[in-house]
Coordinates of C-alpha atoms in Angstrom, one line a residue:
Chain A
M7 CA -16.4 37.6 28.9
D8 CA -15.8 41.1 27.6
E9 CA -12.2 40.2 26.7
K10 CA -11.0 41.2 23.3
Y11 CA -9.1 38.5 21.5
Y12 CA -6.5 38.7 18.8
I13 CA -5.8 35.8 16.4
A14 CA -2.6 34.9 14.4
I15 CA -3.4 34.5 10.7
N16 CA 0.2 33.5 9.9
E17 CA 3.7 34.1 11.2
N18 CA 3.6 37.9 10.6
E19 CA -0.1 38.8 10.6
R20 CA -2.3 39.4 13.6
K21 CA -6.0 40.3 13.5
G22 CA -8.4 41.6 16.1
P23 CA -9.7 42.6 18.4
Y24 CA -12.7 40.2 18.3
S25 CA -15.3 39.2 20.8
I26 CA -15.9 35.6 21.6
E27 CA -19.0 35.6 19.4
E28 CA -17.0 36.9 16.5
L29 CA -14.3 34.3 17.1
R30 CA -16.9 31.6 16.7
L31 CA -16.7 31.7 12.9
L32 CA -13.0 32.5 12.7
I33 CA -11.0 29.9 14.7
T34 CA -10.2 26.2 14.8
P35 CA -8.8 24.5 17.9
E36 CA -5.3 25.1 16.6
T37 CA -5.6 28.8 15.9
L38 CA -3.2 30.9 18.0
V39 CA -5.1 33.4 20.2
W40 CA -4.1 36.2 22.6
H41 CA -5.8 38.6 24.9
K42 CA -4.4 41.0 27.5
N43 CA -4.5 38.6 30.4
L44 CA -2.5 35.9 28.6
P45 CA 1.3 36.0 28.8
T46 CA 1.8 34.4 25.4
W47 CA -0.1 33.3 22.3
Q48 CA -1.9 30.1 22.9
S49 CA -3.9 27.6 20.9
A50 CA -7.6 28.2 21.1
K51 CA -8.2 24.7 22.5
D52 CA -6.0 25.6 25.5
I53 CA -8.0 28.7 26.5
S54 CA -10.9 27.7 28.8
E55 CA -13.2 30.5 27.7
L56 CA -13.1 29.4 24.1
K57 CA -13.8 25.8 24.7
S58 CA -17.6 26.3 24.5
I59 CA -17.4 27.8 21.0
L60 CA -15.0 25.1 19.8
N61 CA -17.3 22.4 21.1
I62 CA -20.0 23.9 18.9
H63 CA -17.7 23.7 15.9
Q64 CA -17.0 20.0 16.7
D65 CA -20.7 19.2 17.0
E66 CA -21.3 20.8 13.6
E67 CA -18.5 18.8 12.1
T68 CA -19.9 15.6 13.6
T69 CA -23.3 16.4 12.2
T70 CA -22.0 17.2 8.7
S71 CA -19.8 14.1 8.6
L72 CA -23.1 12.1 9.0
D73 CA -24.3 13.8 5.9
F74 CA -21.6 12.2 3.8
N75 CA -23.0 8.7 3.5
P76 CA -22.3 7.1 0.1
P77 CA -24.0 3.7 -0.6
Q78 CA -22.1 0.6 0.3
S79 CA -19.6 0.0 -2.5
W80 CA -19.2 -3.8 -2.2
I81 CA -15.5 -3.4 -3.0
L82 CA -14.3 -6.0 -0.4
S83 CA -17.0 -8.5 -1.5
A84 CA -16.0 -7.9 -5.1
L85 CA -12.3 -8.4 -4.4
L86 CA -13.1 -11.6 -2.4
T87 CA -15.3 -12.8 -5.3
F88 CA -12.4 -12.1 -7.7
F89 CA -9.7 -13.9 -5.6
L90 CA -11.7 -16.8 -4.3
F91 CA -14.6 -17.5 -6.6
S92 CA -15.0 -16.2 -10.2
T93 CA -12.2 -14.0 -11.7
V94 CA -14.4 -12.7 -14.5
L95 CA -17.5 -11.9 -12.5
G96 CA -15.4 -10.6 -9.7
A97 CA -13.5 -8.2 -12.0
I98 CA -16.8 -6.9 -13.3
A99 CA -18.0 -6.4 -9.7
I100 CA -14.8 -4.5 -8.9
Y101 CA -15.3 -2.3 -11.9
F102 CA -18.8 -1.2 -10.7
A103 CA -17.8 -1.1 -7.0
A104 CA -14.9 1.3 -7.9
K105 CA -17.4 3.7 -9.6
V106 CA -19.8 3.9 -6.6
D107 CA -17.8 6.4 -4.6
D108 CA -16.7 8.5 -7.6
A109 CA -20.3 8.9 -8.7
Y110 CA -21.3 9.9 -5.2
L111 CA -18.5 12.4 -5.0
K112 CA -19.7 14.0 -8.2
G113 CA -23.1 14.4 -6.7
E114 CA -24.7 11.7 -8.9
Q115 CA -26.4 9.8 -6.1
N116 CA -28.8 7.8 -8.3
L117 CA -25.9 6.6 -10.5
S118 CA -23.9 5.8 -7.4
K119 CA -26.8 3.6 -6.1
K120 CA -27.1 1.9 -9.6
Y121 CA -23.4 1.0 -9.6
A122 CA -23.6 -0.3 -6.0
R123 CA -26.6 -2.5 -7.1
L124 CA -24.7 -3.8 -10.1
A125 CA -21.6 -4.6 -8.0
R126 CA -23.8 -6.4 -5.5
Q127 CA -25.5 -8.4 -8.3
F128 CA -22.2 -9.5 -9.8
V129 CA -21.0 -10.5 -6.4
F130 CA -24.1 -12.6 -5.7
I131 CA -23.9 -14.2 -9.2
G132 CA -20.1 -14.6 -9.0
I133 CA -20.0 -16.6 -5.7
P134 CA -22.4 -19.4 -6.7
V135 CA -21.0 -19.5 -10.2
G136 CA -17.5 -19.8 -8.8
I137 CA -18.5 -22.6 -6.4
I138 CA -20.3 -24.5 -9.2
I139 CA -17.4 -24.2 -11.7
R140 CA -14.8 -25.2 -9.0
T141 CA -17.0 -28.2 -8.0
I142 CA -17.2 -29.3 -11.7
I143 CA -13.4 -28.9 -12.2
I144 CA -12.6 -30.9 -9.0
R145 CA -15.1 -33.7 -10.1
I146 CA -13.6 -33.9 -13.6
Y147 CA -10.0 -33.9 -12.1
F148 CA -10.7 -36.8 -9.7
S149 CA -13.0 -38.9 -11.9
Chain T
M14 CA -0.8 28.4 11.4
T15 CA 2.2 28.1 9.0
S16 CA 2.3 25.4 6.4
E17 CA 4.9 23.6 8.5
N18 CA 2.3 23.4 11.3
K19 CA -0.5 22.2 9.0
Q20 CA -1.4 18.6 10.1
Y21 CA -2.6 16.1 7.5
R22 CA -4.8 13.2 8.3
K23 CA -3.3 9.8 8.5
T24 CA -4.1 8.1 5.2
W25 CA -3.3 4.4 6.1
L26 CA -1.7 4.1 2.6
E27 CA 1.5 2.4 3.9
E28 CA -0.5 -0.1 6.0
S29 CA -2.8 -0.8 3.1
V30 CA 0.1 -1.5 0.7
L31 CA 1.6 -3.9 3.4
M32 CA -1.7 -5.6 3.9
S33 CA -2.0 -6.0 0.1
L34 CA 1.1 -8.2 0.2
I35 CA -0.2 -10.2 3.1
L36 CA -3.9 -10.5 2.3
P37 CA -4.6 -9.0 -1.1
P38 CA -8.5 -8.7 -0.9
F39 CA -8.4 -6.7 2.4
G40 CA -5.3 -4.8 1.5
L41 CA -6.6 -3.7 -1.9
A42 CA -9.9 -2.7 -0.4
A43 CA -8.1 -0.5 2.1
L44 CA -5.8 0.8 -0.6
F45 CA -8.8 1.7 -2.7
Y46 CA -10.1 4.0 0.1
A47 CA -6.6 5.2 1.3
A48 CA -5.8 6.5 -2.1
K49 CA -8.8 8.9 -1.9
V50 CA -7.9 10.5 1.4
T51 CA -5.2 13.0 0.4
P52 CA -6.7 14.2 -2.9
L53 CA -10.0 14.9 -1.1
S54 CA -8.3 16.6 1.8
I55 CA -6.3 18.9 -0.6
G56 CA -9.6 19.6 -2.5
G57 CA -11.1 20.8 0.8
N58 CA -13.6 18.0 1.2
K59 CA -12.7 17.2 4.8
E60 CA -15.6 15.0 5.7
A61 CA -15.2 12.8 2.7
S62 CA -11.5 12.6 3.4
E63 CA -12.2 11.5 7.0
F64 CA -14.8 9.0 5.9
Y65 CA -12.4 7.3 3.5
A66 CA -9.6 7.4 6.1
R67 CA -11.9 5.6 8.6
K68 CA -12.8 3.0 6.0
A69 CA -9.2 2.4 5.0
K70 CA -8.3 1.9 8.7
R71 CA -11.2 -0.4 9.2
Y72 CA -10.2 -2.7 6.3
V73 CA -6.5 -2.7 7.4
K74 CA -7.7 -3.8 10.9
I75 CA -10.1 -6.4 9.6
G76 CA -7.3 -7.7 7.3
F77 CA -4.8 -7.8 10.2
F78 CA -7.0 -9.7 12.5
T79 CA -8.1 -12.1 9.7
F80 CA -4.4 -12.7 9.1
I81 CA -3.7 -13.4 12.7
S82 CA -6.8 -15.7 12.9
L83 CA -5.6 -17.6 9.8
I84 CA -2.1 -18.0 11.2
T85 CA -3.5 -19.3 14.5
L86 CA -5.8 -21.7 12.7
A87 CA -2.9 -23.0 10.5
L88 CA -0.7 -23.5 13.6
F89 CA -3.5 -25.3 15.4
L90 CA -4.1 -27.6 12.4
L91 CA -0.4 -28.3 12.1
A92 CA -0.2 -29.2 15.8
I93 CA -3.2 -31.5 15.5
T94 CA -1.7 -33.2 12.5
Y95 CA 1.6 -33.6 14.2
L96 CA 0.0 -35.1 17.3
W97 CA -2.2 -37.4 15.2
L98 CA 0.8 -38.7 13.3
K99 CA 2.8 -39.2 16.5
I100 CA 0.2 -40.6 18.9
V101 CA -2.5 -42.2 16.7
M102 CA -0.3 -43.5 13.9
P103 CA 3.2 -44.0 15.4
T104 CA 5.6 -45.2 12.7
S105 CA 7.3 -48.0 14.6

């Protein structure tokens, strides 16, 4: 565990020596690493001693990916409303659904939720309106 | 470590475009998310990029299986109609 590791920054640049603890913040699974007992440079993920610190990185990534959780955008429902039920109300729903993620990415979470709510409302209005209009059209056509 | 070695996440863009031609609602929904993957990845927002890549993949898969189900249902109905015309209502 007292090994000193060197890492490859790019094709020509090498940095080190570092201890395992220091490597924790510097490497990814693909980073090329070498120490005196290794015959060649190897990816960090292939070195058994480094697997423990790489696992910590992966756990952190999993945790942070759970933090990115935008509201449901209703984009598929809006598209289905557009194609199957009501073109106009479906298009409005698509308009709001498309804004949900952009607002979330800009950090405007309340606005994002508002757009999601509007998209949902237009989907819920669009489906019955589409069914009613189609029923009326079919009745007129066959009467 | 070099730019040649840099691996980019699969965006599901091609599959989404193809799905848009087969089943537009599912394909367009997938396309909507797939189009966000690369810009977010380049911008350094890895978790958002991964999130949208996963969503694009999900919609492509849902679309694909829906398409298969619809084709199976259509063939089944076609077979039923054919049998009905041949057995229940023979022409001569």
